[in-house]
Amino acid sequence: MPLLELVNLDVGFDTPEGEVHAVNELNFSIEAGEALAIVGESGAGKTQSMMAVMGLLADNGHVSGQALFNGNDLLSMGAGELNQHRGSQIAMIFQDPMTSLNPYLSIEKQMIEVVMHHQGLDRAEAHAKAVEMLRAVRIPDPERRIGQYPHEFSGGMRQRAMVAMGLLCEPDLLIADEPTTALDVTVQAQIGHLMSELRQTSNTAIILITHDLGVVAGLCDRVLVMYAGEVVEWGSVEQIYYQPLHPYTRGLLESVPRLDQPDDAVLHAIPGNPPNLLALPDGCKFRDRCPKAHDACREEPPIRQGGEGHSYRCFLERTDE
Amino acid sequence: MLRHALGRLLGVLPTLLMLITVAFFLMRVAPGGPFDSEKALPPEIEANLNAKYHLDESLAQQYFRYLGQIAVLDFGPSFQYKDWTVNELIAQGFPVSLTVGLLAMTLAFGVGTLLGITAALRQNTGVDYSLMGLAMLGISIPNFVIAPLLILLLAVYAGWLPAGGWDGGFASMVLPVVTLSLPVTAYVARLTRGSMIEVLNSNFIRTARAKGLPEIVVIRRHALKPALLPVISFMGPATAGMISGSVVIERIFSIPGLGSYFVQGALNRDYTLVMGVVVFYGVLIIILNFIVDLIYAWLNPKIRYDEKR
Ligand SMILES: Nc1ncnc2c1ncn2[C@@H]1O[C@H](COP(=O)(O)OP(=O)(O)O)[C@@H](O)[C@H]1O
Ligand code: SF4
Ligand SMILES: [Mg+2]
């Protein structure tokens, strides 16, 4: 049984302009200890699909489908049951470290409450554990720092404190939403290192959300490429990097800066914008931006096999390349 | 923190001086004098009286004389209540006003925050809509309309409560306290609801929920304090509002508080009494605002921190 399996996950938001179709028919699964990346441009539905899994959608949001965690559907659980999983077995690190910590509570209070609540530790034990975790994420002088408030931490330190908070209960699944975006390169590397260490020591599975294919390579086994609320291609890191089959994935890869290119090489950001989620077009949603688009693309594209565990949603055959 | 407090304290002195000055001259600009009445006094008696109360001096002399008195907390003799000093009148009336005011404040902020939080947690439900509808009513209907309505309903028709008067007992307090607190309760409820909803939608509340804490803990530990900060800073203006409200309420319910003395004094051109009440209440409002400010700073780690540097 997979650790987490999403079945036909749909997420929508009611707005005055109509329904925003943020996530459409999302299906994937992740095994214990595995690391999966979800990549795609901003607005693709990466964050909201995971918010739905965590039961954290905004009030105007709604979700359908299933999110089976060890076989139990998180989406149909009551609050009490869901809270036994959230924070202890599934932890989420949020995108915005500047606002995701409570400015009115010390870092210590925000950290110890997790372990005190889920593991029944007393204050002193929880404190010791929190200090150790801060040390592990390379917060300098953690004994002193832990008593401080979020605004006394730099952006990078806040993000690391968020990571530490997520790891305190040694979760089975860590969902990390752009955990390194706000950070400089060395800290990015440290956090990446920390997460792969965690996989080895406590067999934690990781879902890494990012719009940056560059950070995926070192950390993940598999990649899911999302576009306009749909998965358009999925496969192993090698397959996605070296044999990308969907035109969107190729576009993404071309926009990753590479070390082997001269500094002034032009970055190929994909021209155009994602479709309006209020009124999604029929057929392939990438059609307007796709260099290979043709008449058939007005129909819903099929899911094609690209290799073992490698699929993509497009009319193009492998041989059409 | 200490520096913050001292700085604020020094800052209030000019405010206070301005308050005294404006009140002093406004009072004198108003037509009439303390000894005008239907039957005219013989001129030599009036001259005597004026001399006794220094009303024969120039306005500037009187002003500085008054400042000098106030500096030693002496508000002078009342013009109207012949055997009383203003200090004595304040000592007489203030405890009554304070009782009503404190009860009304407690009621307003206690009930107001509870209603506001309830509405926020039941956002966009029938409970929320009816509470906020009531609050809108409470804010828009003035005191002097609510008071007679309540008197009619609860005193005249039902006969449960006295229609006015003051014996220091619970029954005589209910109507004035409720009337005085209603608009503030309503405002506090709306304020609390708004800020609670805003806080509940913030990212750090999402983080707290992601930790798997029960919702009640999320609210108590993470949402309550930030949601109540704006409510706390409203306590200063609320006090000022209650003090002006109490002037009307004390008249309507015939309560022998400072407000009643104030109205009486204003009608009689009792300069010293009116000035005394104005200055006294002014100082009170300033001190309370100052205390609220300190509480706010103390609750807010960011301000505390900036002060430390
Ligand atoms: N509360 C909301 N109401 C309406 N639309 C929303 C809401 N939250 C998110 N969305 C929309 O859902 C889409 C997907 O967002 P998100 O999952 O955050 O994208 P990303 O892939 O960048 O993480 C976006 O178009 C966003 O505007
Ligand atoms: S289905 Fe057509 S438009 Fe869509 S990605 Fe494939 S080729 Fe491009
Ligand atoms: Mg996102």
Coordinates of N, CA and C in Angstrom, one line a residue, chain B residues 115-279:
Chain B
L115 N -19.2 38.2 22.1 CA -20.1 38.2 20.9 C -19.3 38.2 19.6
G116 N -18.3 39.1 19.6 CA -17.5 39.2 18.4 C -16.8 37.9 18.0
I117 N -16.2 37.2 19.0 CA -15.5 36.0 18.8 C -16.5 34.9 18.3
T118 N -17.7 34.9 18.9 CA -18.7 33.9 18.5 C -19.1 34.2 17.1
A119 N -19.3 35.4 16.7 CA -19.7 35.8 15.3 C -18.6 35.3 14.4
A120 N -17.4 35.6 14.7 CA -16.2 35.3 13.9 C -16.2 33.8 13.6
L121 N -16.4 33.0 14.7 CA -16.2 31.5 14.6 C -17.4 31.0 13.8
R122 N -18.6 31.7 13.8 CA -19.7 31.2 13.1 C -19.9 32.1 11.8
Q123 N -18.8 32.5 11.3 CA -18.9 33.5 10.2 C -19.9 33.1 9.1
N124 N -20.6 34.1 8.6 CA -21.6 33.9 7.6 C -22.7 32.9 7.9
T125 N -23.0 32.7 9.1 CA -24.2 31.9 9.5 C -25.2 32.8 10.1
G126 N -26.4 32.2 10.4 CA -27.5 33.0 11.0 C -27.0 33.7 12.3
V127 N -26.3 33.0 13.1 CA -25.8 33.5 14.3 C -25.0 34.8 14.1
D128 N -24.1 34.7 13.1 CA -23.2 35.9 12.8 C -24.1 37.0 12.3
Y129 N -25.0 36.7 11.3 CA -25.8 37.8 10.8 C -26.6 38.5 11.8
S130 N -27.3 37.7 12.7 CA -28.2 38.3 13.7 C -27.3 39.1 14.7
L131 N -26.2 38.6 15.2 CA -25.4 39.3 16.1 C -24.9 40.7 15.5
M132 N -24.5 40.6 14.3 CA -23.9 41.8 13.7 C -25.1 42.8 13.3
G133 N -26.2 42.3 13.0 CA -27.4 43.2 12.8 C -27.7 43.9 14.1
L134 N -27.7 43.2 15.2 CA -28.0 43.8 16.5 C -26.9 44.8 16.8
A135 N -25.7 44.5 16.5 CA -24.6 45.4 16.8 C -24.7 46.7 16.1
M136 N -25.1 46.6 14.8 CA -25.4 47.8 14.0 C -26.4 48.6 14.6
L137 N -27.5 48.0 15.1 CA -28.5 48.8 15.8 C -28.0 49.5 17.0
G138 N -27.2 48.7 17.8 CA -26.7 49.2 19.0 C -25.8 50.4 18.8
I139 N -25.0 50.4 17.7 CA -24.1 51.5 17.4 C -24.9 52.7 16.9
S140 N -26.0 52.5 16.1 CA -26.7 53.6 15.5 C -27.7 54.3 16.3
I141 N -28.3 53.6 17.3 CA -29.3 54.2 18.2 C -28.6 55.0 19.3
P142 N -28.8 56.3 19.4 CA -28.1 57.0 20.5 C -28.7 56.7 21.9
N143 N -27.8 57.0 22.9 CA -28.1 56.7 24.3 C -29.5 57.3 24.7
F144 N -29.7 58.5 24.3 CA -30.9 59.2 24.8 C -32.2 58.7 24.2
V145 N -32.0 57.7 23.2 CA -33.2 57.0 22.7 C -33.3 55.7 23.4
I146 N -32.2 55.0 23.6 CA -32.2 53.7 24.3 C -32.7 53.9 25.7
A147 N -32.2 54.9 26.4 CA -32.6 55.0 27.8 C -34.1 55.1 28.1
P148 N -34.8 56.0 27.4 CA -36.3 56.1 27.7 C -36.9 54.8 27.3
L149 N -36.5 54.1 26.2 CA -37.1 52.9 25.7 C -36.9 51.8 26.9
L150 N -35.7 51.7 27.4 CA -35.5 50.7 28.4 C -36.3 51.1 29.7
I151 N -36.3 52.4 30.0 CA -37.1 52.8 31.2 C -38.6 52.4 31.0
L152 N -39.1 52.7 29.8 CA -40.5 52.3 29.5 C -40.7 50.8 29.7
L153 N -39.9 50.1 29.0 CA -40.1 48.6 29.0 C -39.9 48.0 30.4
L154 N -38.7 48.2 31.0 CA -38.3 47.5 32.2 C -38.7 48.1 33.5
A155 N -38.9 49.4 33.4 CA -39.3 50.1 34.7 C -40.8 50.4 34.7
V156 N -41.2 51.1 33.7 CA -42.6 51.5 33.7 C -43.6 50.3 33.5
Y157 N -43.4 49.6 32.4 CA -44.4 48.5 32.2 C -44.1 47.3 33.0
A158 N -42.9 46.8 33.0 CA -42.6 45.5 33.7 C -42.5 45.8 35.2
G159 N -42.0 47.0 35.6 CA -41.8 47.3 37.0 C -40.7 46.6 37.7
W160 N -39.8 46.0 36.9 CA -38.7 45.2 37.5 C -37.6 46.1 38.1
L161 N -37.4 47.3 37.5 CA -36.3 48.1 38.0 C -36.8 49.5 38.2
P162 N -36.0 50.2 39.0 CA -36.4 51.7 39.2 C -36.1 52.5 38.0
A163 N -36.9 53.5 37.7 CA -36.8 54.3 36.5 C -35.6 55.3 36.6
G164 N -35.1 55.5 37.8 CA -34.0 56.4 38.0 C -33.7 56.5 39.4
G165 N -32.8 57.4 39.8 CA -32.4 57.6 41.2 C -31.2 56.7 41.5
W166 N -30.6 56.9 42.6 CA -29.4 56.2 42.9 C -29.3 55.9 44.4
D167 N -29.3 54.6 44.7 CA -29.1 54.3 46.1 C -27.9 53.4 46.3
G168 N -27.1 53.3 45.3 CA -25.9 52.5 45.4 C -26.2 51.0 45.3
G169 N -27.5 50.6 45.2 CA -27.8 49.2 45.1 C -27.8 48.7 43.7
F170 N -27.8 47.4 43.5 CA -27.7 46.8 42.2 C -28.8 47.2 41.3
A171 N -30.1 47.2 41.8 CA -31.2 47.5 40.9 C -31.1 48.8 40.3
S172 N -30.6 49.8 41.1 CA -30.6 51.2 40.5 C -29.4 51.3 39.5
M173 N -28.5 50.4 39.5 CA -27.4 50.5 38.6 C -27.7 49.8 37.2
V174 N -28.6 48.8 37.2 CA -28.8 48.0 36.0 C -29.0 48.9 34.7
L175 N -30.1 49.7 34.8 CA -30.5 50.4 33.6 C -29.4 51.4 33.1
P176 N -28.9 52.3 34.0 CA -27.8 53.2 33.5 C -26.6 52.4 33.0
V177 N -26.2 51.4 33.7 CA -25.0 50.6 33.2 C -25.2 50.0 31.8
V178 N -26.4 49.4 31.7 CA -26.7 48.7 30.4 C -26.8 49.8 29.3
T179 N -27.5 50.9 29.5 CA -27.6 51.9 28.5 C -26.2 52.5 28.1
L180 N -25.4 52.7 29.1 CA -24.1 53.3 28.8 C -23.2 52.3 28.0
S181 N -23.4 51.0 28.3 CA -22.5 50.1 27.7 C -22.9 49.6 26.3
L182 N -24.2 49.8 26.0 CA -24.7 49.2 24.8 C -23.9 49.6 23.5
P183 N -23.8 50.9 23.2 CA -23.1 51.2 22.0 C -21.6 50.7 22.0
V184 N -21.0 50.8 23.1 CA -19.6 50.3 23.2 C -19.5 48.8 23.0
T185 N -20.5 48.1 23.6 CA -20.6 46.6 23.4 C -20.7 46.3 22.0
A186 N -21.6 47.0 21.3 CA -21.9 46.8 19.9 C -20.6 47.0 19.1
Y187 N -19.9 48.1 19.4 CA -18.8 48.5 18.6 C -17.7 47.4 18.8
V188 N -17.5 47.1 20.1 CA -16.4 46.1 20.4 C -16.7 44.8 19.7
A189 N -18.0 44.4 19.7 CA -18.4 43.1 19.0 C -18.0 43.1 17.6
R190 N -18.3 44.2 16.9 CA -17.9 44.3 15.5 C -16.4 44.3 15.3
L191 N -15.7 45.1 16.1 CA -14.3 45.2 16.0 C -13.6 43.8 16.2
T192 N -14.1 43.1 17.3 CA -13.5 41.8 17.6 C -13.8 40.8 16.4
R193 N -15.0 40.8 15.9 CA -15.3 39.9 14.8 C -14.4 40.1 13.7
G194 N -14.2 41.4 13.3 CA -13.4 41.7 12.1 C -12.0 41.3 12.3
S195 N -11.4 41.6 13.5 CA -10.0 41.3 13.6 C -9.8 39.8 13.8
M196 N -10.8 39.1 14.5 CA -10.6 37.7 14.6 C -10.7 37.0 13.3
I197 N -11.6 37.4 12.4 CA -11.6 36.8 11.1 C -10.4 37.0 10.3
E198 N -9.8 38.2 10.4 CA -8.6 38.5 9.7 C -7.5 37.6 10.2
V199 N -7.4 37.5 11.5 CA -6.3 36.7 12.1 C -6.5 35.2 11.7
L200 N -7.7 34.7 11.8 CA -8.0 33.3 11.4 C -7.6 33.0 10.0
N201 N -7.6 34.0 9.1 CA -7.2 33.8 7.7 C -5.7 33.9 7.5
S202 N -5.0 34.2 8.6 CA -3.5 34.5 8.3 C -2.7 33.2 8.2
N203 N -1.6 33.4 7.7 CA -0.7 32.2 7.4 C -0.3 31.5 8.7
F204 N -0.1 32.2 9.7 CA 0.4 31.5 10.9 C -0.6 30.7 11.6
I205 N -1.9 31.0 11.4 CA -3.0 30.2 11.9 C -3.0 28.9 11.1
R206 N -2.8 29.0 9.8 CA -2.7 27.8 8.9 C -1.6 26.9 9.4
T207 N -0.5 27.5 9.8 CA 0.6 26.7 10.3 C 0.2 26.0 11.6
A208 N -0.5 26.7 12.5 CA -0.9 26.1 13.7 C -1.9 25.0 13.5
R209 N -2.8 25.1 12.5 CA -3.7 24.0 12.2 C -2.9 22.9 11.6
A210 N -1.9 23.1 10.8 CA -1.2 22.1 10.1 C -0.4 21.2 11.2
K211 N -0.2 21.8 12.4 CA 0.4 21.1 13.4 C -0.5 20.0 14.1
G212 N -1.8 20.1 13.7 CA -2.7 19.1 14.2 C -3.2 19.5 15.6
L213 N -3.1 20.7 16.0 CA -3.6 21.2 17.3 C -5.1 21.3 17.2
P214 N -5.9 20.9 18.2 CA -7.3 21.1 18.2 C -7.7 22.6 17.9
E215 N -8.8 22.8 17.2 CA -9.1 24.2 16.9 C -9.2 25.1 18.1
I216 N -9.7 24.6 19.2 CA -9.8 25.4 20.4 C -8.4 25.9 20.9
V217 N -7.4 25.1 20.7 CA -6.1 25.5 21.1 C -5.5 26.5 20.1
V218 N -5.8 26.2 18.8 CA -5.4 27.2 17.8 C -5.9 28.6 18.1
I219 N -7.2 28.6 18.5 CA -7.8 29.9 18.7 C -7.2 30.5 20.0
R220 N -7.2 29.7 21.1 CA -6.8 30.3 22.4 C -5.3 30.7 22.3
R221 N -4.4 29.8 21.8 CA -3.0 30.1 21.9 C -2.5 31.0 20.8
H222 N -3.1 30.9 19.6 CA -2.5 31.6 18.5 C -3.3 32.8 18.0
A223 N -4.6 32.7 18.1 CA -5.4 33.7 17.5 C -5.9 34.8 18.4
L224 N -6.1 34.4 19.7 CA -6.8 35.3 20.6 C -6.0 36.7 20.8
K225 N -4.7 36.5 21.1 CA -3.9 37.7 21.4 C -3.9 38.7 20.2
P226 N -3.5 38.3 19.0 CA -3.5 39.2 17.9 C -4.9 39.8 17.6
A227 N -5.9 38.9 17.8 CA -7.3 39.4 17.5 C -7.7 40.5 18.5
L228 N -7.2 40.4 19.7 CA -7.7 41.3 20.7 C -6.9 42.6 20.8
L229 N -5.7 42.7 20.1 CA -4.9 43.9 20.2 C -5.7 45.1 19.7
P230 N -6.4 45.1 18.6 CA -7.1 46.3 18.2 C -8.2 46.6 19.2
V231 N -8.8 45.6 19.9 CA -9.8 45.8 20.8 C -9.2 46.6 22.0
I232 N -8.0 46.2 22.4 CA -7.3 46.8 23.6 C -7.0 48.3 23.3
S233 N -6.6 48.5 22.0 CA -6.3 49.9 21.8 C -7.5 50.7 21.6
F234 N -8.7 50.1 21.5 CA -9.9 50.8 21.4 C -10.4 51.2 22.8
M235 N -9.8 50.7 23.9 CA -10.2 51.0 25.2 C -10.0 52.4 25.6
G236 N -9.0 53.1 25.1 CA -8.8 54.5 25.3 C -10.0 55.3 24.8
P237 N -10.2 55.3 23.5 CA -11.3 56.0 22.9 C -12.6 55.6 23.6
A238 N -12.8 54.3 23.9 CA -14.0 53.9 24.5 C -14.3 54.6 25.9
T239 N -13.2 54.8 26.6 CA -13.3 55.4 27.9 C -13.8 56.9 27.7
A240 N -13.2 57.5 26.7 CA -13.6 58.9 26.5 C -15.1 58.9 26.1
G241 N -15.5 58.0 25.2 CA -16.9 57.9 24.8 C -17.8 57.7 25.9
M242 N -17.4 56.8 26.8 CA -18.2 56.5 28.0 C -18.4 57.7 28.9
I243 N -17.3 58.5 29.0 CA -17.4 59.6 29.9 C -18.4 60.6 29.4
S244 N -18.3 60.9 28.0 CA -19.3 61.8 27.5 C -20.7 61.2 27.6
G245 N -20.8 59.9 27.3 CA -22.1 59.3 27.4 C -22.7 59.4 28.8
S246 N -21.8 59.3 29.8 CA -22.3 59.3 31.2 C -22.9 60.6 31.6
V247 N -22.5 61.7 30.9 CA -23.1 63.0 31.2 C -24.6 62.9 30.9
V248 N -24.9 62.4 29.7 CA -26.3 62.3 29.4 C -27.0 61.3 30.3
I249 N -26.4 60.1 30.4 CA -27.0 59.0 31.2 C -27.3 59.5 32.6
E250 N -26.4 60.1 33.3 CA -26.6 60.6 34.6 C -27.8 61.5 34.8
R251 N -27.9 62.4 33.7 CA -29.1 63.3 33.7 C -30.4 62.5 33.6
I252 N -30.4 61.6 32.6 CA -31.6 60.9 32.4 C -32.1 60.0 33.6
F253 N -31.1 59.4 34.2 CA -31.4 58.5 35.3 C -31.3 59.2 36.7
S254 N -31.1 60.5 36.7 CA -30.9 61.3 37.9 C -29.9 60.6 38.9
I255 N -28.7 60.4 38.3 CA -27.6 59.8 39.1 C -26.7 61.0 39.6
P256 N -26.4 61.1 40.9 CA -25.6 62.2 41.4 C -24.1 62.0 41.1
G257 N -23.7 61.8 39.8 CA -22.3 61.6 39.5 C -21.7 62.9 39.0
L258 N -20.5 62.8 38.5 CA -19.8 64.0 38.0 C -20.5 64.6 36.8
G259 N -21.1 63.8 36.0 CA -21.7 64.3 34.8 C -22.9 65.2 35.2
S260 N -23.6 64.8 36.2 CA -24.7 65.7 36.6 C -24.2 67.0 37.1
Y261 N -23.1 67.0 37.9 CA -22.5 68.3 38.4 C -22.1 69.1 37.2
F262 N -21.5 68.4 36.2 CA -21.0 69.1 35.0 C -22.1 69.9 34.3
V263 N -23.2 69.2 34.1 CA -24.3 69.8 33.4 C -24.9 71.0 34.2
Q264 N -25.1 70.7 35.5 CA -25.5 71.7 36.4 C -24.6 73.0 36.4
G265 N -23.3 72.7 36.4 CA -22.3 73.7 36.5 C -22.4 74.5 35.2
A266 N -22.5 73.9 34.0 CA -22.5 74.6 32.8 C -23.7 75.5 32.7
L267 N -24.9 75.0 33.1 CA -26.1 75.8 33.1 C -25.9 77.0 33.9
N268 N -25.2 76.9 35.0 CA -25.1 78.0 36.0 C -23.9 78.9 35.8
R269 N -23.1 78.6 34.7 CA -21.8 79.3 34.5 C -20.9 79.2 35.8
D270 N -21.0 78.0 36.3 CA -20.1 77.7 37.5 C -18.7 77.4 36.9
Y271 N -18.0 78.5 36.6 CA -16.7 78.3 35.9 C -15.8 77.2 36.5
T272 N -15.6 77.4 37.8 CA -14.6 76.5 38.4 C -15.1 75.0 38.4
L273 N -16.4 74.8 38.6 CA -16.8 73.4 38.6 C -16.7 72.8 37.3
V274 N -17.1 73.5 36.2 CA -17.0 73.0 34.9 C -15.6 72.7 34.5
M275 N -14.7 73.7 34.8 CA -13.3 73.5 34.5 C -12.7 72.3 35.3
G276 N -13.1 72.2 36.5 CA -12.6 71.1 37.4 C -13.0 69.8 36.8
V277 N -14.3 69.6 36.4 CA -14.7 68.3 35.8 C -13.9 68.1 34.5
V278 N -13.8 69.1 33.6 CA -13.1 69.0 32.3 C -11.7 68.5 32.6
V279 N -11.0 69.2 33.4 CA -9.6 68.9 33.6 C -9.5 67.5 34.3

